[in-house]
mmCIF file of C-alpha atoms in Angstrom:
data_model
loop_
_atom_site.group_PDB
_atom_site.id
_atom_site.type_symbol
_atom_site.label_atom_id
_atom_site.label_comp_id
_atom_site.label_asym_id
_atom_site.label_seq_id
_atom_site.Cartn_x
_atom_site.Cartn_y
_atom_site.Cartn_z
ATOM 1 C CA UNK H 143 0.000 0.000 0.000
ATOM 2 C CA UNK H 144 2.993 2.655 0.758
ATOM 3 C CA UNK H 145 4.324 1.664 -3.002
ATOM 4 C CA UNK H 146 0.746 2.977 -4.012
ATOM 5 C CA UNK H 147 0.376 6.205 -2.141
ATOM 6 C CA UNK H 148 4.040 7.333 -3.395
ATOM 7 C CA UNK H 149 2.974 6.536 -6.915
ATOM 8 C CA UNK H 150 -0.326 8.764 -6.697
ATOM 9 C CA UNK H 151 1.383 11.431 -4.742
ATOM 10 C CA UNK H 152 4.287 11.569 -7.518
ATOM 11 C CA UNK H 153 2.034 11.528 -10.032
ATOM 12 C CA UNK H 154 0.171 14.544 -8.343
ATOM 13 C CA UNK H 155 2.933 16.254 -8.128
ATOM 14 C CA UNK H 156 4.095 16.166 -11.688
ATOM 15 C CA UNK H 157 4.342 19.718 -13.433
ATOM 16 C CA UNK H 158 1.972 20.070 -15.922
ATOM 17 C CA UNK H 159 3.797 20.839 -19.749
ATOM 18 C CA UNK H 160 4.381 24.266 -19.444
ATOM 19 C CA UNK H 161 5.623 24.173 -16.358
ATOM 20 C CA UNK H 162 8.038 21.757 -17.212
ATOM 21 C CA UNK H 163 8.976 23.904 -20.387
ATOM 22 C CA UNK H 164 9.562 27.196 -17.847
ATOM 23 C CA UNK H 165 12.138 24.699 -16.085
ATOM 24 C CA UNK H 166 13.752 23.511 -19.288
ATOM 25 C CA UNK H 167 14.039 26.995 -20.265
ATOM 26 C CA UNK H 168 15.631 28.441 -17.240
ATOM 27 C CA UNK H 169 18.325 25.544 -17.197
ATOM 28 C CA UNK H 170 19.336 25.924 -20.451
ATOM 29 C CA UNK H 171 20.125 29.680 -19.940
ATOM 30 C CA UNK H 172 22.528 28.304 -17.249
ATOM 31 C CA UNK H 173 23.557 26.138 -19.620
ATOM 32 C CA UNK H 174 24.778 29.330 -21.317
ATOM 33 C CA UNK H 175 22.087 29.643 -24.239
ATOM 34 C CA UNK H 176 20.851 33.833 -24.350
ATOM 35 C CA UNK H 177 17.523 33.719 -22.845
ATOM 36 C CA UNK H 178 15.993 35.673 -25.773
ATOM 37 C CA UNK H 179 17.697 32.892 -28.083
ATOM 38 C CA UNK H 180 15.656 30.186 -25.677
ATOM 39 C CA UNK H 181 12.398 32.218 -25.461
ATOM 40 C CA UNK H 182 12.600 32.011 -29.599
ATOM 41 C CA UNK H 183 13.301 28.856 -29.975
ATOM 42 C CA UNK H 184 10.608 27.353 -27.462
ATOM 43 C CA UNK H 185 7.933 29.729 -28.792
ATOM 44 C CA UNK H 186 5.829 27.587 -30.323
ATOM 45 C CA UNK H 187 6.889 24.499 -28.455
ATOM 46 C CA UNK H 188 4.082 21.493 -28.188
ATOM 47 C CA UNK H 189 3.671 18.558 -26.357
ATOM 48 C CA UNK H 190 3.562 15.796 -28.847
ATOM 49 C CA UNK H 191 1.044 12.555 -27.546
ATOM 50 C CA UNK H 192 2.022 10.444 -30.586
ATOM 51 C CA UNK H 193 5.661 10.413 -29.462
ATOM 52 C CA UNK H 194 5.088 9.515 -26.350
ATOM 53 C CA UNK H 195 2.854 6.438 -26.990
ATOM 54 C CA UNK H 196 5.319 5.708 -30.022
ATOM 55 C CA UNK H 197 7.766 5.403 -27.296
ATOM 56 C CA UNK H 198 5.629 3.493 -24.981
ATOM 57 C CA UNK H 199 4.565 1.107 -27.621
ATOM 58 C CA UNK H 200 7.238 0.280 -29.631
ATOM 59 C CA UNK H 201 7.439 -3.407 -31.015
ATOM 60 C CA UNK H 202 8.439 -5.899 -29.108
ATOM 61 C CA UNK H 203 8.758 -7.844 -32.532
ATOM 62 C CA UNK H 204 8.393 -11.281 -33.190
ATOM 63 C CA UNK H 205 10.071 -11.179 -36.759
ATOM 64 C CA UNK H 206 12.670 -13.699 -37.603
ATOM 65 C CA UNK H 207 15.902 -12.148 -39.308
ATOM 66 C CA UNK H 208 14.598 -13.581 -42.926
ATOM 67 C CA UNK H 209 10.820 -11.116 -42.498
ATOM 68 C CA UNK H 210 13.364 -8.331 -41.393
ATOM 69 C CA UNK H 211 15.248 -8.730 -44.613
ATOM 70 C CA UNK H 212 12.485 -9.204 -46.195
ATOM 71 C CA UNK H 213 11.186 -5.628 -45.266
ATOM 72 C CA UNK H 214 14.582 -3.795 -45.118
ATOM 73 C CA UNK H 215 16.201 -5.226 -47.977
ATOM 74 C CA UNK H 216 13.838 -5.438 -51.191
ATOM 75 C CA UNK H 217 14.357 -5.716 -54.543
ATOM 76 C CA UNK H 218 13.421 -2.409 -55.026
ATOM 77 C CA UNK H 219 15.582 -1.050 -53.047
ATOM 78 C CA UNK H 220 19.049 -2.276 -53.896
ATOM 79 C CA UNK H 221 17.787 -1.097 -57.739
ATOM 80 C CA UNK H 222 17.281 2.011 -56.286
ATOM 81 C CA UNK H 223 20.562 1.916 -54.388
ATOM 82 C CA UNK H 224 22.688 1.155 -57.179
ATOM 83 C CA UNK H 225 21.124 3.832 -59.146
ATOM 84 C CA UNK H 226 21.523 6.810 -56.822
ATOM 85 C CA UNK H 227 24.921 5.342 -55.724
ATOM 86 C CA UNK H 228 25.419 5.851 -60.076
ATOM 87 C CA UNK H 229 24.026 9.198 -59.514
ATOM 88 C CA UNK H 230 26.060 10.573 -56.880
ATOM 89 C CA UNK H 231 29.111 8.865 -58.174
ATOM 90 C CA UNK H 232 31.527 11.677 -57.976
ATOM 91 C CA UNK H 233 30.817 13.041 -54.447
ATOM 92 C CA UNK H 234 30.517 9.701 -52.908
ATOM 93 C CA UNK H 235 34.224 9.069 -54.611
ATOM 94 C CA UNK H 236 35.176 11.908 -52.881
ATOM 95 C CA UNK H 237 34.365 10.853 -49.506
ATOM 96 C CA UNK H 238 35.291 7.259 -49.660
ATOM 97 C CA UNK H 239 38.942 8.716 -50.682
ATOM 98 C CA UNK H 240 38.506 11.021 -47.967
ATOM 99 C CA UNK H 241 37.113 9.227 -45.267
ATOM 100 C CA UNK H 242 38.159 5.616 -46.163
ATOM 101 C CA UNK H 243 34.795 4.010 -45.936
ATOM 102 C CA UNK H 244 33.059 1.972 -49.125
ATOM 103 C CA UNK H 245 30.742 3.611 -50.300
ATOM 104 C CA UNK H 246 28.409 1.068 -50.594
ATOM 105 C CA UNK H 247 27.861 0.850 -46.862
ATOM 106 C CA UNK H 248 27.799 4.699 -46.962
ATOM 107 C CA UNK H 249 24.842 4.027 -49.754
ATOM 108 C CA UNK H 250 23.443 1.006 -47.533
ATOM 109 C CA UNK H 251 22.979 3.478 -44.419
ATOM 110 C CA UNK H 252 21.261 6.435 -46.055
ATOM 111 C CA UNK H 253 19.133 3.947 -47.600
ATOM 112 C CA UNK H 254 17.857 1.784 -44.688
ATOM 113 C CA UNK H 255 17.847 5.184 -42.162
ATOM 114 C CA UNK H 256 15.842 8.089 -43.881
ATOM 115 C CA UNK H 257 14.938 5.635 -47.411
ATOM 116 C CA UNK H 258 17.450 7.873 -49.253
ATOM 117 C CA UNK H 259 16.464 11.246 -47.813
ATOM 118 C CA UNK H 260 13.226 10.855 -48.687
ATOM 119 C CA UNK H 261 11.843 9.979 -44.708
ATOM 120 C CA UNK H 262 13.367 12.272 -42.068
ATOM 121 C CA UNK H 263 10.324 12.581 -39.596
ATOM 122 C CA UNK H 264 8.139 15.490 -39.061
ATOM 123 C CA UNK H 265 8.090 16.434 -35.909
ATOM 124 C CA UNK H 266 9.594 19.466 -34.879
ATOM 125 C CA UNK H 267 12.670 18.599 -33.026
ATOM 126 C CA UNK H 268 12.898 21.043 -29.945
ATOM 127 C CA UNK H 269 8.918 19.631 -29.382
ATOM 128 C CA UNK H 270 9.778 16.103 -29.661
ATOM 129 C CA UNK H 271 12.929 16.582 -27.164
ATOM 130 C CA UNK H 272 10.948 18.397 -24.251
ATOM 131 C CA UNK H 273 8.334 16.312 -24.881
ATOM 132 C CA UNK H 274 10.445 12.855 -24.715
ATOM 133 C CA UNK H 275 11.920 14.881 -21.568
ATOM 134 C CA UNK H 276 8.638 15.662 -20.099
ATOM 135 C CA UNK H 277 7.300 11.810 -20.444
ATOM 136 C CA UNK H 278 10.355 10.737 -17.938
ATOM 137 C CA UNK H 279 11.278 7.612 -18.852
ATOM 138 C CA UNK H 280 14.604 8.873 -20.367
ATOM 139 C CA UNK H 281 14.343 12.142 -18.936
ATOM 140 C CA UNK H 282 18.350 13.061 -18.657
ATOM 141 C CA UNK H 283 18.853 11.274 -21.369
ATOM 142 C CA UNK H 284 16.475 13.528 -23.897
ATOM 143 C CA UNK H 285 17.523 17.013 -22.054
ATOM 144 C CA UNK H 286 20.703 15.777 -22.657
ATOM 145 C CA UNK H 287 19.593 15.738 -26.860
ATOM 146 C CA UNK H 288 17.290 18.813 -25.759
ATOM 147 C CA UNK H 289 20.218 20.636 -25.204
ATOM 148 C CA UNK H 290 22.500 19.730 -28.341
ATOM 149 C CA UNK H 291 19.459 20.479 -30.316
ATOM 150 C CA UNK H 292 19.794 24.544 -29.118
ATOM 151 C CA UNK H 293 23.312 23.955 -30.050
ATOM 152 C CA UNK H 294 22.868 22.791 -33.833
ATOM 153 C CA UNK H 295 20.174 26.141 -33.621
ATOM 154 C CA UNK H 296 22.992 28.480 -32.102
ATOM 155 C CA UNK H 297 25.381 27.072 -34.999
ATOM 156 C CA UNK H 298 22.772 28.547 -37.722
ATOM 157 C CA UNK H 299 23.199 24.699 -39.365
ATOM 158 C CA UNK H 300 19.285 24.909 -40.199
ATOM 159 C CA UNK H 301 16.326 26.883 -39.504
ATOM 160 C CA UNK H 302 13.543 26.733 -37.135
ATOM 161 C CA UNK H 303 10.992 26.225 -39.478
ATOM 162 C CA UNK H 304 13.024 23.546 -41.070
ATOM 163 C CA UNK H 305 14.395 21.944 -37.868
ATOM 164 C CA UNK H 306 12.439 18.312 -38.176
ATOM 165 C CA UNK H 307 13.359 14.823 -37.064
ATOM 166 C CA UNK H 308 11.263 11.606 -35.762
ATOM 167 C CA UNK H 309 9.414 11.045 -32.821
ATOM 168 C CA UNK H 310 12.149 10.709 -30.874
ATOM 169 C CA UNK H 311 14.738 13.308 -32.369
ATOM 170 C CA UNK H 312 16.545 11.334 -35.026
ATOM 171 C CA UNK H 313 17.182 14.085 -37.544
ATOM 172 C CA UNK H 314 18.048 14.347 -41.179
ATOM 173 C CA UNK H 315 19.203 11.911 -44.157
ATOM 174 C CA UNK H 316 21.168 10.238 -41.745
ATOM 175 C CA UNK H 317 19.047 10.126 -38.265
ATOM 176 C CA UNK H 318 21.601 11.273 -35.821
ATOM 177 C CA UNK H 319 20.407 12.490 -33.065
ATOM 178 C CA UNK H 320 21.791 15.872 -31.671
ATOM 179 C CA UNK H 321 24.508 14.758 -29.577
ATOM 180 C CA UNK H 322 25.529 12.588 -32.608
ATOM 181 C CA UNK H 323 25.176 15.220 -34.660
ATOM 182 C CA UNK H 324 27.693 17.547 -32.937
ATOM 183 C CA UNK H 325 30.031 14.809 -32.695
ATOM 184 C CA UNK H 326 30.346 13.555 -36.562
ATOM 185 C CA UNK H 327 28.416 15.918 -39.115
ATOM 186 C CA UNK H 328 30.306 17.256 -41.789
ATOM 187 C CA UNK H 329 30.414 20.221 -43.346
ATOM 188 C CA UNK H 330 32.496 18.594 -46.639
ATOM 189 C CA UNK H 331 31.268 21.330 -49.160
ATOM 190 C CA UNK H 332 32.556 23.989 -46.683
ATOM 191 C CA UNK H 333 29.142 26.139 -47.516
ATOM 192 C CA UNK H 334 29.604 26.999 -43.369
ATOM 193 C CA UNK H 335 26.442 24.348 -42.718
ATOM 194 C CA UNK H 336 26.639 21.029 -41.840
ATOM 195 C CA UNK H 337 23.050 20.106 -43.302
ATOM 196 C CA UNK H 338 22.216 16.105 -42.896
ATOM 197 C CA UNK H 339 18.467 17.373 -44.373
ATOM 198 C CA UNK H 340 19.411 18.885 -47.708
ATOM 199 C CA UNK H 341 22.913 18.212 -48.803
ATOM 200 C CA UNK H 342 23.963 14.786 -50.329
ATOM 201 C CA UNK H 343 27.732 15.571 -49.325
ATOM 202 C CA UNK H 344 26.895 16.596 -45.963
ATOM 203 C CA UNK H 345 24.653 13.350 -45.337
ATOM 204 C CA UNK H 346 28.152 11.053 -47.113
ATOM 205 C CA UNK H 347 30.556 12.054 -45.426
ATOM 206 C CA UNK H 348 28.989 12.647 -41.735
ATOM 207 C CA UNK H 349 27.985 8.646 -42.259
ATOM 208 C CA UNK H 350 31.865 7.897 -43.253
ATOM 209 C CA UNK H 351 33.154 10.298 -40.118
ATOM 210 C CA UNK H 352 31.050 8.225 -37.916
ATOM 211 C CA UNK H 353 31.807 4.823 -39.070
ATOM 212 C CA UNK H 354 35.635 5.869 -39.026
ATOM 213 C CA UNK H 355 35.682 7.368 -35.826
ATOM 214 C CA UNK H 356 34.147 4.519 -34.780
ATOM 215 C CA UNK H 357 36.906 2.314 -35.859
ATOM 216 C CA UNK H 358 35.909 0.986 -39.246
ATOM 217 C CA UNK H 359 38.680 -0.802 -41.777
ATOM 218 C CA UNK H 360 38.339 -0.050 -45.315
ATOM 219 C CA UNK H 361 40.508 -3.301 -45.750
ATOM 220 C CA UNK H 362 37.827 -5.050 -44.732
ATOM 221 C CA UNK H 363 33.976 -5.819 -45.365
ATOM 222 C CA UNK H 364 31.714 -6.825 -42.529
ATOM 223 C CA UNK H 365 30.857 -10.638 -42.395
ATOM 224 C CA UNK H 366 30.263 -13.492 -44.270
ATOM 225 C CA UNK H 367 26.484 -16.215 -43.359
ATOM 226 C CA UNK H 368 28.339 -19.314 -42.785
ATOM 227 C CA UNK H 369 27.162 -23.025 -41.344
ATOM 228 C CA UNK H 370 27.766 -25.149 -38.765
ATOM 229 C CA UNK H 371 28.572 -28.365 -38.439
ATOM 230 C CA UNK H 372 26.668 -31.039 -36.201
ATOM 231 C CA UNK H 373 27.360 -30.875 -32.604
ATOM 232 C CA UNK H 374 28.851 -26.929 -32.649
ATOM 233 C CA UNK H 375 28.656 -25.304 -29.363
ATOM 234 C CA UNK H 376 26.260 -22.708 -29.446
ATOM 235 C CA UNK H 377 27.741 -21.048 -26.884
ATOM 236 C CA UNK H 378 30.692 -19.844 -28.484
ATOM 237 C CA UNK H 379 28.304 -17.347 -30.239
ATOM 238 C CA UNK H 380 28.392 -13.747 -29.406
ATOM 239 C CA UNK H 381 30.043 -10.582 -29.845
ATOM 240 C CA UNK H 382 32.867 -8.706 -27.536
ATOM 241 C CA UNK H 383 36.473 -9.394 -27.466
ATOM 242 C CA UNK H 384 35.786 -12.723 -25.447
ATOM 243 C CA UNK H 385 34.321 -14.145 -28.306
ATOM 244 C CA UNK H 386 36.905 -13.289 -31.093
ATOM 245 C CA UNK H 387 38.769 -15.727 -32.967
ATOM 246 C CA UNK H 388 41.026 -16.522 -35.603
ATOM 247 C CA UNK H 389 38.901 -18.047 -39.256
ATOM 248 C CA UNK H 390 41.435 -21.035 -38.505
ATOM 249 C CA UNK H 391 39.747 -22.074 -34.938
ATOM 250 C CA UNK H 392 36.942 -21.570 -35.999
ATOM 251 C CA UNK H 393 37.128 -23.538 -38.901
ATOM 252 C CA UNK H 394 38.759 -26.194 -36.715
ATOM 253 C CA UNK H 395 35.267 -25.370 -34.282
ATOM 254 C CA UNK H 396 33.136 -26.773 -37.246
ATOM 255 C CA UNK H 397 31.939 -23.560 -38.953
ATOM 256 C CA UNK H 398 32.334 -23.578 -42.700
ATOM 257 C CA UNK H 399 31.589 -21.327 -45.424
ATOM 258 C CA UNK H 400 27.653 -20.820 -46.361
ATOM 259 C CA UNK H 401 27.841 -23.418 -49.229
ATOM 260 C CA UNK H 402 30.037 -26.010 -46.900
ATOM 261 C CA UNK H 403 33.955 -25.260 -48.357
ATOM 262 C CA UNK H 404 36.510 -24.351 -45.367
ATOM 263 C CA UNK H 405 36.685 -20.547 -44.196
ATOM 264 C CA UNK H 406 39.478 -18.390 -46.406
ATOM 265 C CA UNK H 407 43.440 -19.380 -44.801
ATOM 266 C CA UNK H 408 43.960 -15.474 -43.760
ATOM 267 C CA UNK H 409 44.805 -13.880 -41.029
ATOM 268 C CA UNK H 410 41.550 -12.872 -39.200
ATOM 269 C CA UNK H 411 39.800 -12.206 -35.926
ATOM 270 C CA UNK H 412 35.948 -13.185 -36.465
ATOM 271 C CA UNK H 413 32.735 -13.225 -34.061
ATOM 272 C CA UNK H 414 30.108 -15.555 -34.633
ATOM 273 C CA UNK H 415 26.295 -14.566 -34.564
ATOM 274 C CA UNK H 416 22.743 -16.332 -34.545
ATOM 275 C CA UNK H 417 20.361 -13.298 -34.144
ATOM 276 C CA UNK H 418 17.963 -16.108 -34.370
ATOM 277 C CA UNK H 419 19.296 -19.251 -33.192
ATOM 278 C CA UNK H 420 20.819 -21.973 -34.547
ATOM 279 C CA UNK H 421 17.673 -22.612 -36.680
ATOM 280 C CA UNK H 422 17.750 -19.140 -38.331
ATOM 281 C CA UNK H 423 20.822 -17.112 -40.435
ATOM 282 C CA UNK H 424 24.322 -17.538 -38.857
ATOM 283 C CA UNK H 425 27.553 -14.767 -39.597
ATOM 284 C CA UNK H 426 30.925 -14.449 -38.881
ATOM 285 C CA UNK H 427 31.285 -10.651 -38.410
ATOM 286 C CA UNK H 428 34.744 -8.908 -38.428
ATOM 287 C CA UNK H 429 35.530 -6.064 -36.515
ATOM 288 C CA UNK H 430 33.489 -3.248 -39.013
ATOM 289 C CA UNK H 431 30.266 -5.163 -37.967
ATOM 290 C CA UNK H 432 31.032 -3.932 -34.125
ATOM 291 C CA UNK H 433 31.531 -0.721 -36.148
ATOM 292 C CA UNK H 434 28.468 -1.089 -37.038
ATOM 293 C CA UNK H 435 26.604 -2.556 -33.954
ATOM 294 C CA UNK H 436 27.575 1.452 -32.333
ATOM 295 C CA UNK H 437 25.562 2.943 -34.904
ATOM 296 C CA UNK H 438 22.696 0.512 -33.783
ATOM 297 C CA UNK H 439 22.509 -2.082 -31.225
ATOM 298 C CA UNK H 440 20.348 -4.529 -33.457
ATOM 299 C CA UNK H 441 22.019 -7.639 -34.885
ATOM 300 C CA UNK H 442 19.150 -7.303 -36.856
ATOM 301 C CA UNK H 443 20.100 -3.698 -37.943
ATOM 302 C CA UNK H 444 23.641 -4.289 -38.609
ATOM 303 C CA UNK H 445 22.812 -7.597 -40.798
ATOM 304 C CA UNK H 446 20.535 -6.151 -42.741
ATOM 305 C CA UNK H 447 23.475 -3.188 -43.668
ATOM 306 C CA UNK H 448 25.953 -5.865 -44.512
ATOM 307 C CA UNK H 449 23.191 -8.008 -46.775
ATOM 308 C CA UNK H 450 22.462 -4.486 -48.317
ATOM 309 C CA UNK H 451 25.756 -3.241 -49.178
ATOM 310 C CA UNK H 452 26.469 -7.082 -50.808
ATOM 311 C CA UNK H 453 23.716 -6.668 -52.725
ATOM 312 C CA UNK H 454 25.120 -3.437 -53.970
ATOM 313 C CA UNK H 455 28.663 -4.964 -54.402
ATOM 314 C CA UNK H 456 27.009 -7.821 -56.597
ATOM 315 C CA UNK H 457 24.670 -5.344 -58.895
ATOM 316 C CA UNK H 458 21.910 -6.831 -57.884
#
């Protein structure tokens, strides 16, 4: 019963919206920000429901790793991947020189986060932050974005007006959110913005700075589906340096190539994964698939970039 009275009394005491905005406002004027800059930018702030019971009910999804290919990796899109990729041949040259990242991946990215620029979200981001704020759950963790988002206003990098993202602040061609976006958007056309919403170059090469910065190895690709032989331990499978090996133990652990021949006799450190068990798609993944895995935590996610940017490599 006292677990019940604290909840009701909490609840009672929760500040409705605006109240909550006046207290998001005053600490990010000690956060620095002019207050006339904050009163501008919060003008027409709104409390957004449909974020907050997108958040609430997000999927707990019973897809198996074939559906989620299924759905993230048509035919339609790799055709439409290999023709933009034709397209914007020259600047994504540019970065891969630049940046050391294939572009494919670059291509496979932009195409499975915003649909080639042609999703971004449309909720106003400085809503969709105090509002995420306001809901609790992740409170510090979206005044945290709240705050970077003033930031990315401060730096002029859009407008207001044109200042849109998803439910829960994933913004541009690329869906960084603002702390991400601080920490690897590009200006590489040196117009003074670094604009994920509107500028092809921009969206390249602030995918290649992450993936770099995050450790990836233009020497290598990401994985290869493999099989198993009878009797494999399972419980070898997983990522994190613990789980590492050489192709040559684990070739000697039973796992063979995806149409039965032995692994390739090189030099290199491998993870296995199941995202769905032994009955479902297995991978050796190299270290640009942990690359990968810190631009989203899905095995799922990270799969369906690597099956992607094959697809591209292959023309098909």
């Amino acid at each position: 019963m006292a677990w019940l009275v604290n909840t009701v009394v909490f609840a009672q005491d929760k500040p409705e919206f605006s109240e909550y905005v006046v207290m998001l406002k005053q600490e990010a004027v000690a956060q620095g920000f002019s207050a006339s800059f904050v009163e501008q930018q919060f003008s027409d702030v709104q409390f957004h429901q449909k974020a907050v019971v997108a958040d609430k009910n997000q999927p707990e999804s019973k897809l198996t790793l074939d559906k989620y290919l299924g759905t993230r990796v048509p035919d339609w899109k790799v055709q439409k991947a290999l023709k933009l990729m034709a397209e914007h041949q020259v600047e994504l040259d540019k970065v891969e020189q630049q940046y050391g990242v294939q572009k494919r991946f670059i291509v496979a990215l932009w195409a499975n986060e915003s649909n080639f620029g042609t999703y971004m979200g449309k909720y106003p981001v400085i809503s969709s932050l105090a509002t995420m704020a306001y809901e609790g759950r992740r409170e510090d963790f979206f005044k945290k974005q709240l705050f970077a988002a003033l930031t990315i206003l401060q730096e002029g990098h859009i407008s207001k007006e044109q200042f849109l993202g998803s439910w829960a602040g994933a913004m541009g061609q690329s869906q960084f959110i603002p702390t991400t976006f601080l920490a690897y958007a590009v200006d590489f056309d040196l117009d003074g913005k670094k604009d994920i919403w509107g500028n092809s170059s921009d969206v390249f090469a602030s995918i290649a700075n992450f993936l770099k910065s995050e450790g990836w190895n233009n020497d290598l690709t990401w994985g290869r589906q493999v099989v198993l032989l009878e009797g494999f331990d399972m419980a070898l499978a997983g990522l994190g340096k613990t789980n590492k090996r050489s192709l040559a133990q684990w070739q000697s652990l039973g796992v063979r190539r995806y149409g039965g021949e032995d692994l390739p006799a090189i030099e290199l450190q491998a993870s296995l994964v199941a995202p769905d068990g032994v009955s479902g798609r297995i991978y050796l993944v190299y270290d640009n698939f942990d690359t990968l895995m810190k631009w989203n935590r899905s095995s799922y996610f990270g799969v369906s970039i690597g099956y992607l940017s094959d697809r591209i490599k292959k023309g098909s």
